[in-house]
Amino acid sequence: MTGLFDGVLNHGPLGPLTDDTAWLQALLDTEAALARALADTADPADPEAPTAEQAETIAAACAAHRYDAAALGGAAAGGGNPVIPLVGQLTAQVHRADPGAAGHVHRGATSQDVMDTAAMLLLSRAGRALHGELDLLTADLRTLADRHRSTPMPGRTLLQQALPTTFGAVAAGWASGLGAAADRLDEVLTHGLAAQLGGAVGTLASLGPRGPETAAAFAARLGLPEPDLPWHTERGRVAEAAAALGRVCGAAGTVAQDIVLLAQTEVGEVTEEGGEGTGGSSTMPHKRNPVAAVSALAAARQAPGLVANLFAAQIQEHQRAAGAWHAEWLPLTDLLRRTGSAVSWLRTSAERLRVHPDRMRANLDRTGGLALSERLTTDLAPELGRTEAHRRVAAACRAAVDEGRDPVEVLAEHLRGLRTREQVSALLDPTAYLGAAAVFTDRVTGRTGRTDRTDSEEGNR
């Protein structure tokens, strides 16, 4: 069932990987792995030990379509978690197939073992899909950066025009931030997750001396790392996952916000072009909103609160907490969904993005060269000293603004005998003061000796 807000805030491939069915299947996969691990490590001389055939009978019943998630959710109120009613229903199904196998369902585990392990499976499955989306997005942004390696645009600090940069450098910065966030996510998914099997208080006492061996087999069956010991109240793994997802949202939100700002009517340096029916307004026919970037930003902005909830849940008492681990379920699910939505929408925005180099140049020219005053100061410093050079250039800039005159003319007047009008004009050319923008862009895009391509050759995407 699709929720009213899911089209915006539960967008992309992570939705089906984090819904009730996905959670239910992760819980059941955990139970199936436990049954198989018990059979893997059973004492052949123990007539009460589960057989491989009985384990497979249990595993066969571990299919989400056999159960009603909503009914399980309602029944969870009785014991405080959905595992308790799920185990009851699973046991009943197994009993109908093999009464002997039914006695081995959930053997040795506690409800938190199953919930925590299912959460790790959900993180692994949804996280890998998210990582794939990030790889595609960063590749698109690197291509965009390379295409606009030499496209000058205003750099902005505190939302005001500063020195010029290139759109290639801006897009490279976007790609770099997202790439670093993807790398951190990969580290967490590869090394930060772990199976959970500890029994009531983390000792696996009910499984006797074979407990540690069973825990190892359980982790192996799930494809999750085996922890040194159960981590019922040590929630660093959840916190690290939350931090990695929050970092992804921060990187994605930064890109989305830049696109929204650059697409403002008064700026107009980029637009999203999604075709008929996208970006419109319910009341204003002329609007062309960057709706994909807006949606990405809306999703990303929810991450800090969700991350904070998961960080707060780290403080847990004794061997099993009263409520803190329960408090993780929804924030973790929502954080995965919001992160997936932010990245998926940002991919759409990047695909729709049209860059307007002419508007970038026009905006650069709006200051009449004043944004390049630093370059003029630097050029004069060897002759006048930096302090005096700054004083004279600043005075001329103020006069140009106050008098509404051409900055080049005013600066040439104030610097008569030091620089000609032509020299001042050349020093205020934004295309000649881009610093290492191209070098930094190339570090991200991997450009090695390729010739520059103009916007007219490549198009303005």
PDB file of N, CA and C in Angstrom, residues 171-227:
ATOM      1  N   ALA A 171      30.546  21.102  -9.706  1.00  0.00           N
ATOM      2  CA  ALA A 171      30.033  19.735  -9.871  1.00  0.00           C
ATOM      3  C   ALA A 171      31.027  18.707  -9.356  1.00  0.00           C
ATOM      4  N   ALA A 172      32.329  18.983  -9.509  1.00  0.00           N
ATOM      5  CA  ALA A 172      33.348  18.082  -8.970  1.00  0.00           C
ATOM      6  C   ALA A 172      33.259  18.033  -7.448  1.00  0.00           C
ATOM      7  N   GLY A 173      33.000  19.185  -6.835  1.00  0.00           N
ATOM      8  CA  GLY A 173      32.815  19.210  -5.385  1.00  0.00           C
ATOM      9  C   GLY A 173      31.620  18.392  -4.962  1.00  0.00           C
ATOM     10  N   TRP A 174      30.544  18.473  -5.730  1.00  0.00           N
ATOM     11  CA  TRP A 174      29.370  17.646  -5.440  1.00  0.00           C
ATOM     12  C   TRP A 174      29.735  16.161  -5.501  1.00  0.00           C
ATOM     13  N   ALA A 175      30.404  15.778  -6.589  1.00  0.00           N
ATOM     14  CA  ALA A 175      30.766  14.371  -6.780  1.00  0.00           C
ATOM     15  C   ALA A 175      31.711  13.890  -5.690  1.00  0.00           C
ATOM     16  N   SER A 176      32.643  14.749  -5.300  1.00  0.00           N
ATOM     17  CA  SER A 176      33.618  14.366  -4.282  1.00  0.00           C
ATOM     18  C   SER A 176      32.936  14.110  -2.937  1.00  0.00           C
ATOM     19  N   GLY A 177      32.016  14.991  -2.555  1.00  0.00           N
ATOM     20  CA  GLY A 177      31.315  14.818  -1.286  1.00  0.00           C
ATOM     21  C   GLY A 177      30.481  13.555  -1.264  1.00  0.00           C
ATOM     22  N   LEU A 178      29.778  13.298  -2.347  1.00  0.00           N
ATOM     23  CA  LEU A 178      28.956  12.091  -2.415  1.00  0.00           C
ATOM     24  C   LEU A 178      29.812  10.838  -2.488  1.00  0.00           C
ATOM     25  N   GLY A 179      30.939  10.934  -3.209  1.00  0.00           N
ATOM     26  CA  GLY A 179      31.833   9.782  -3.295  1.00  0.00           C
ATOM     27  C   GLY A 179      32.428   9.418  -1.945  1.00  0.00           C
ATOM     28  N   ALA A 180      32.821  10.428  -1.173  1.00  0.00           N
ATOM     29  CA  ALA A 180      33.364  10.160   0.161  1.00  0.00           C
ATOM     30  C   ALA A 180      32.302   9.556   1.067  1.00  0.00           C
ATOM     31  N   ALA A 181      31.072  10.051   0.962  1.00  0.00           N
ATOM     32  CA  ALA A 181      29.975   9.490   1.758  1.00  0.00           C
ATOM     33  C   ALA A 181      29.706   8.042   1.354  1.00  0.00           C
ATOM     34  N   ALA A 182      29.790   7.752   0.051  1.00  0.00           N
ATOM     35  CA  ALA A 182      29.589   6.381  -0.425  1.00  0.00           C
ATOM     36  C   ALA A 182      30.685   5.460   0.099  1.00  0.00           C
ATOM     37  N   ASP A 183      31.921   5.954   0.132  1.00  0.00           N
ATOM     38  CA  ASP A 183      33.029   5.143   0.652  1.00  0.00           C
ATOM     39  C   ASP A 183      32.812   4.803   2.123  1.00  0.00           C
ATOM     40  N   ARG A 184      32.360   5.788   2.892  1.00  0.00           N
ATOM     41  CA  ARG A 184      32.118   5.531   4.316  1.00  0.00           C
ATOM     42  C   ARG A 184      30.974   4.536   4.504  1.00  0.00           C
ATOM     43  N   LEU A 185      29.936   4.670   3.698  1.00  0.00           N
ATOM     44  CA  LEU A 185      28.832   3.723   3.762  1.00  0.00           C
ATOM     45  C   LEU A 185      29.319   2.317   3.448  1.00  0.00           C
ATOM     46  N   ASP A 186      30.174   2.192   2.451  1.00  0.00           N
ATOM     47  CA  ASP A 186      30.702   0.883   2.078  1.00  0.00           C
ATOM     48  C   ASP A 186      31.499   0.273   3.228  1.00  0.00           C
ATOM     49  N   GLU A 187      32.275   1.092   3.940  1.00  0.00           N
ATOM     50  CA  GLU A 187      33.040   0.595   5.086  1.00  0.00           C
ATOM     51  C   GLU A 187      32.103   0.024   6.153  1.00  0.00           C
ATOM     52  N   VAL A 188      31.016   0.750   6.423  1.00  0.00           N
ATOM     53  CA  VAL A 188      30.068   0.284   7.430  1.00  0.00           C
ATOM     54  C   VAL A 188      29.400  -1.005   6.985  1.00  0.00           C
ATOM     55  N   LEU A 189      28.985  -1.060   5.720  1.00  0.00           N
ATOM     56  CA  LEU A 189      28.308  -2.254   5.225  1.00  0.00           C
ATOM     57  C   LEU A 189      29.243  -3.459   5.191  1.00  0.00           C
ATOM     58  N   THR A 190      30.517  -3.212   4.948  1.00  0.00           N
ATOM     59  CA  THR A 190      31.479  -4.310   4.837  1.00  0.00           C
ATOM     60  C   THR A 190      31.985  -4.772   6.192  1.00  0.00           C
ATOM     61  N   HIS A 191      32.238  -3.833   7.090  1.00  0.00           N
ATOM     62  CA  HIS A 191      32.887  -4.182   8.350  1.00  0.00           C
ATOM     63  C   HIS A 191      32.059  -3.852   9.598  1.00  0.00           C
ATOM     64  N   GLY A 192      31.004  -3.064   9.468  1.00  0.00           N
ATOM     65  CA  GLY A 192      30.319  -2.561  10.646  1.00  0.00           C
ATOM     66  C   GLY A 192      29.082  -3.321  11.069  1.00  0.00           C
ATOM     67  N   LEU A 193      28.599  -4.232  10.238  1.00  0.00           N
ATOM     68  CA  LEU A 193      27.402  -4.997  10.589  1.00  0.00           C
ATOM     69  C   LEU A 193      27.799  -6.323  11.241  1.00  0.00           C
ATOM     70  N   ALA A 194      26.876  -6.943  11.933  1.00  0.00           N
ATOM     71  CA  ALA A 194      27.170  -8.242  12.549  1.00  0.00           C
ATOM     72  C   ALA A 194      25.880  -8.937  12.930  1.00  0.00           C
ATOM     73  N   ALA A 195      25.918 -10.253  12.901  1.00  0.00           N
ATOM     74  CA  ALA A 195      24.782 -11.050  13.376  1.00  0.00           C
ATOM     75  C   ALA A 195      24.653 -10.890  14.883  1.00  0.00           C
ATOM     76  N   GLN A 196      23.476 -11.215  15.393  1.00  0.00           N
ATOM     77  CA  GLN A 196      23.230 -11.128  16.834  1.00  0.00           C
ATOM     78  C   GLN A 196      22.612 -12.437  17.303  1.00  0.00           C
ATOM     79  N   LEU A 197      23.305 -13.144  18.178  1.00  0.00           N
ATOM     80  CA  LEU A 197      22.750 -14.355  18.778  1.00  0.00           C
ATOM     81  C   LEU A 197      23.371 -14.508  20.163  1.00  0.00           C
ATOM     82  N   GLY A 198      22.578 -14.175  21.178  1.00  0.00           N
ATOM     83  CA  GLY A 198      23.099 -14.239  22.537  1.00  0.00           C
ATOM     84  C   GLY A 198      22.173 -14.896  23.536  1.00  0.00           C
ATOM     85  N   GLY A 199      20.926 -15.121  23.109  1.00  0.00           N
ATOM     86  CA  GLY A 199      19.978 -15.660  24.064  1.00  0.00           C
ATOM     87  C   GLY A 199      19.564 -14.623  25.083  1.00  0.00           C
ATOM     88  N   ALA A 200      19.024 -15.052  26.169  1.00  0.00           N
ATOM     89  CA  ALA A 200      18.367 -14.161  27.125  1.00  0.00           C
ATOM     90  C   ALA A 200      19.258 -13.036  27.634  1.00  0.00           C
ATOM     91  N   VAL A 201      20.496 -13.364  28.063  1.00  0.00           N
ATOM     92  CA  VAL A 201      21.363 -12.318  28.612  1.00  0.00           C
ATOM     93  C   VAL A 201      22.731 -12.291  27.933  1.00  0.00           C
ATOM     94  N   GLY A 202      22.816 -12.859  26.742  1.00  0.00           N
ATOM     95  CA  GLY A 202      24.063 -12.799  25.999  1.00  0.00           C
ATOM     96  C   GLY A 202      25.045 -13.905  26.300  1.00  0.00           C
ATOM     97  N   THR A 203      24.594 -14.989  26.917  1.00  0.00           N
ATOM     98  CA  THR A 203      25.502 -16.099  27.240  1.00  0.00           C
ATOM     99  C   THR A 203      25.247 -17.359  26.419  1.00  0.00           C
ATOM    100  N   LEU A 204      24.150 -17.422  25.714  1.00  0.00           N
ATOM    101  CA  LEU A 204      23.745 -18.604  24.942  1.00  0.00           C
ATOM    102  C   LEU A 204      23.740 -19.868  25.812  1.00  0.00           C
ATOM    103  N   ALA A 205      23.398 -19.682  27.077  1.00  0.00           N
ATOM    104  CA  ALA A 205      23.436 -20.816  28.005  1.00  0.00           C
ATOM    105  C   ALA A 205      22.543 -21.965  27.572  1.00  0.00           C
ATOM    106  N   SER A 206      21.421 -21.651  26.936  1.00  0.00           N
ATOM    107  CA  SER A 206      20.477 -22.716  26.572  1.00  0.00           C
ATOM    108  C   SER A 206      21.027 -23.649  25.503  1.00  0.00           C
ATOM    109  N   LEU A 207      22.076 -23.228  24.802  1.00  0.00           N
ATOM    110  CA  LEU A 207      22.660 -24.088  23.772  1.00  0.00           C
ATOM    111  C   LEU A 207      23.864 -24.863  24.278  1.00  0.00           C
ATOM    112  N   GLY A 208      24.203 -24.673  25.558  1.00  0.00           N
ATOM    113  CA  GLY A 208      25.297 -25.442  26.134  1.00  0.00           C
ATOM    114  C   GLY A 208      26.632 -25.111  25.503  1.00  0.00           C
ATOM    115  N   PRO A 209      27.551 -26.072  25.514  1.00  0.00           N
ATOM    116  CA  PRO A 209      28.905 -25.800  25.017  1.00  0.00           C
ATOM    117  C   PRO A 209      28.979 -25.518  23.521  1.00  0.00           C
ATOM    118  N   ARG A 210      27.944 -25.886  22.787  1.00  0.00           N
ATOM    119  CA  ARG A 210      27.958 -25.642  21.344  1.00  0.00           C
ATOM    120  C   ARG A 210      27.448 -24.238  20.983  1.00  0.00           C
ATOM    121  N   GLY A 211      27.133 -23.438  21.972  1.00  0.00           N
ATOM    122  CA  GLY A 211      26.604 -22.106  21.698  1.00  0.00           C
ATOM    123  C   GLY A 211      27.482 -21.251  20.799  1.00  0.00           C
ATOM    124  N   PRO A 212      28.773 -21.048  21.130  1.00  0.00           N
ATOM    125  CA  PRO A 212      29.616 -20.215  20.263  1.00  0.00           C
ATOM    126  C   PRO A 212      29.739 -20.769  18.842  1.00  0.00           C
ATOM    127  N   GLU A 213      29.828 -22.088  18.726  1.00  0.00           N
ATOM    128  CA  GLU A 213      29.916 -22.710  17.396  1.00  0.00           C
ATOM    129  C   GLU A 213      28.635 -22.445  16.599  1.00  0.00           C
ATOM    130  N   THR A 214      27.507 -22.533  17.269  1.00  0.00           N
ATOM    131  CA  THR A 214      26.232 -22.259  16.600  1.00  0.00           C
ATOM    132  C   THR A 214      26.135 -20.806  16.174  1.00  0.00           C
ATOM    133  N   ALA A 215      26.602 -19.898  17.023  1.00  0.00           N
ATOM    134  CA  ALA A 215      26.577 -18.472  16.682  1.00  0.00           C
ATOM    135  C   ALA A 215      27.428 -18.197  15.443  1.00  0.00           C
ATOM    136  N   ALA A 216      28.576 -18.867  15.350  1.00  0.00           N
ATOM    137  CA  ALA A 216      29.435 -18.695  14.175  1.00  0.00           C
ATOM    138  C   ALA A 216      28.755 -19.221  12.913  1.00  0.00           C
ATOM    139  N   ALA A 217      28.123 -20.400  13.043  1.00  0.00           N
ATOM    140  CA  ALA A 217      27.425 -20.966  11.884  1.00  0.00           C
ATOM    141  C   ALA A 217      26.234 -20.108  11.485  1.00  0.00           C
ATOM    142  N   PHE A 218      25.566 -19.543  12.458  1.00  0.00           N
ATOM    143  CA  PHE A 218      24.428 -18.646  12.223  1.00  0.00           C
ATOM    144  C   PHE A 218      24.871 -17.438  11.400  1.00  0.00           C
ATOM    145  N   ALA A 219      25.960 -16.801  11.808  1.00  0.00           N
ATOM    146  CA  ALA A 219      26.470 -15.642  11.069  1.00  0.00           C
ATOM    147  C   ALA A 219      26.867 -16.035   9.648  1.00  0.00           C
ATOM    148  N   ALA A 220      27.512 -17.173   9.526  1.00  0.00           N
ATOM    149  CA  ALA A 220      27.948 -17.624   8.197  1.00  0.00           C
ATOM    150  C   ALA A 220      26.762 -17.884   7.285  1.00  0.00           C
ATOM    151  N   ARG A 221      25.714 -18.482   7.822  1.00  0.00           N
ATOM    152  CA  ARG A 221      24.517 -18.742   7.022  1.00  0.00           C
ATOM    153  C   ARG A 221      23.889 -17.447   6.499  1.00  0.00           C
ATOM    154  N   LEU A 222      24.005 -16.387   7.270  1.00  0.00           N
ATOM    155  CA  LEU A 222      23.403 -15.100   6.898  1.00  0.00           C
ATOM    156  C   LEU A 222      24.329 -14.243   6.043  1.00  0.00           C
ATOM    157  N   GLY A 223      25.605 -14.618   5.978  1.00  0.00           N
ATOM    158  CA  GLY A 223      26.557 -13.781   5.256  1.00  0.00           C
ATOM    159  C   GLY A 223      26.889 -12.499   6.001  1.00  0.00           C
ATOM    160  N   LEU A 224      26.735 -12.543   7.330  1.00  0.00           N
ATOM    161  CA  LEU A 224      27.068 -11.396   8.172  1.00  0.00           C
ATOM    162  C   LEU A 224      28.299 -11.726   9.004  1.00  0.00           C
ATOM    163  N   PRO A 225      29.099 -10.722   9.369  1.00  0.00           N
ATOM    164  CA  PRO A 225      30.239 -10.986  10.254  1.00  0.00           C
ATOM    165  C   PRO A 225      29.783 -11.528  11.603  1.00  0.00           C
ATOM    166  N   GLU A 226      30.633 -12.350  12.200  1.00  0.00           N
ATOM    167  CA  GLU A 226      30.372 -12.855  13.546  1.00  0.00           C
ATOM    168  C   GLU A 226      31.013 -11.906  14.551  1.00  0.00           C
ATOM    169  N   PRO A 227      30.261 -11.385  15.505  1.00  0.00           N
ATOM    170  CA  PRO A 227      30.859 -10.512  16.511  1.00  0.00           C
ATOM    171  C   PRO A 227      31.634 -11.322  17.543  1.00  0.00           C
TER     172      PRO A 227
END
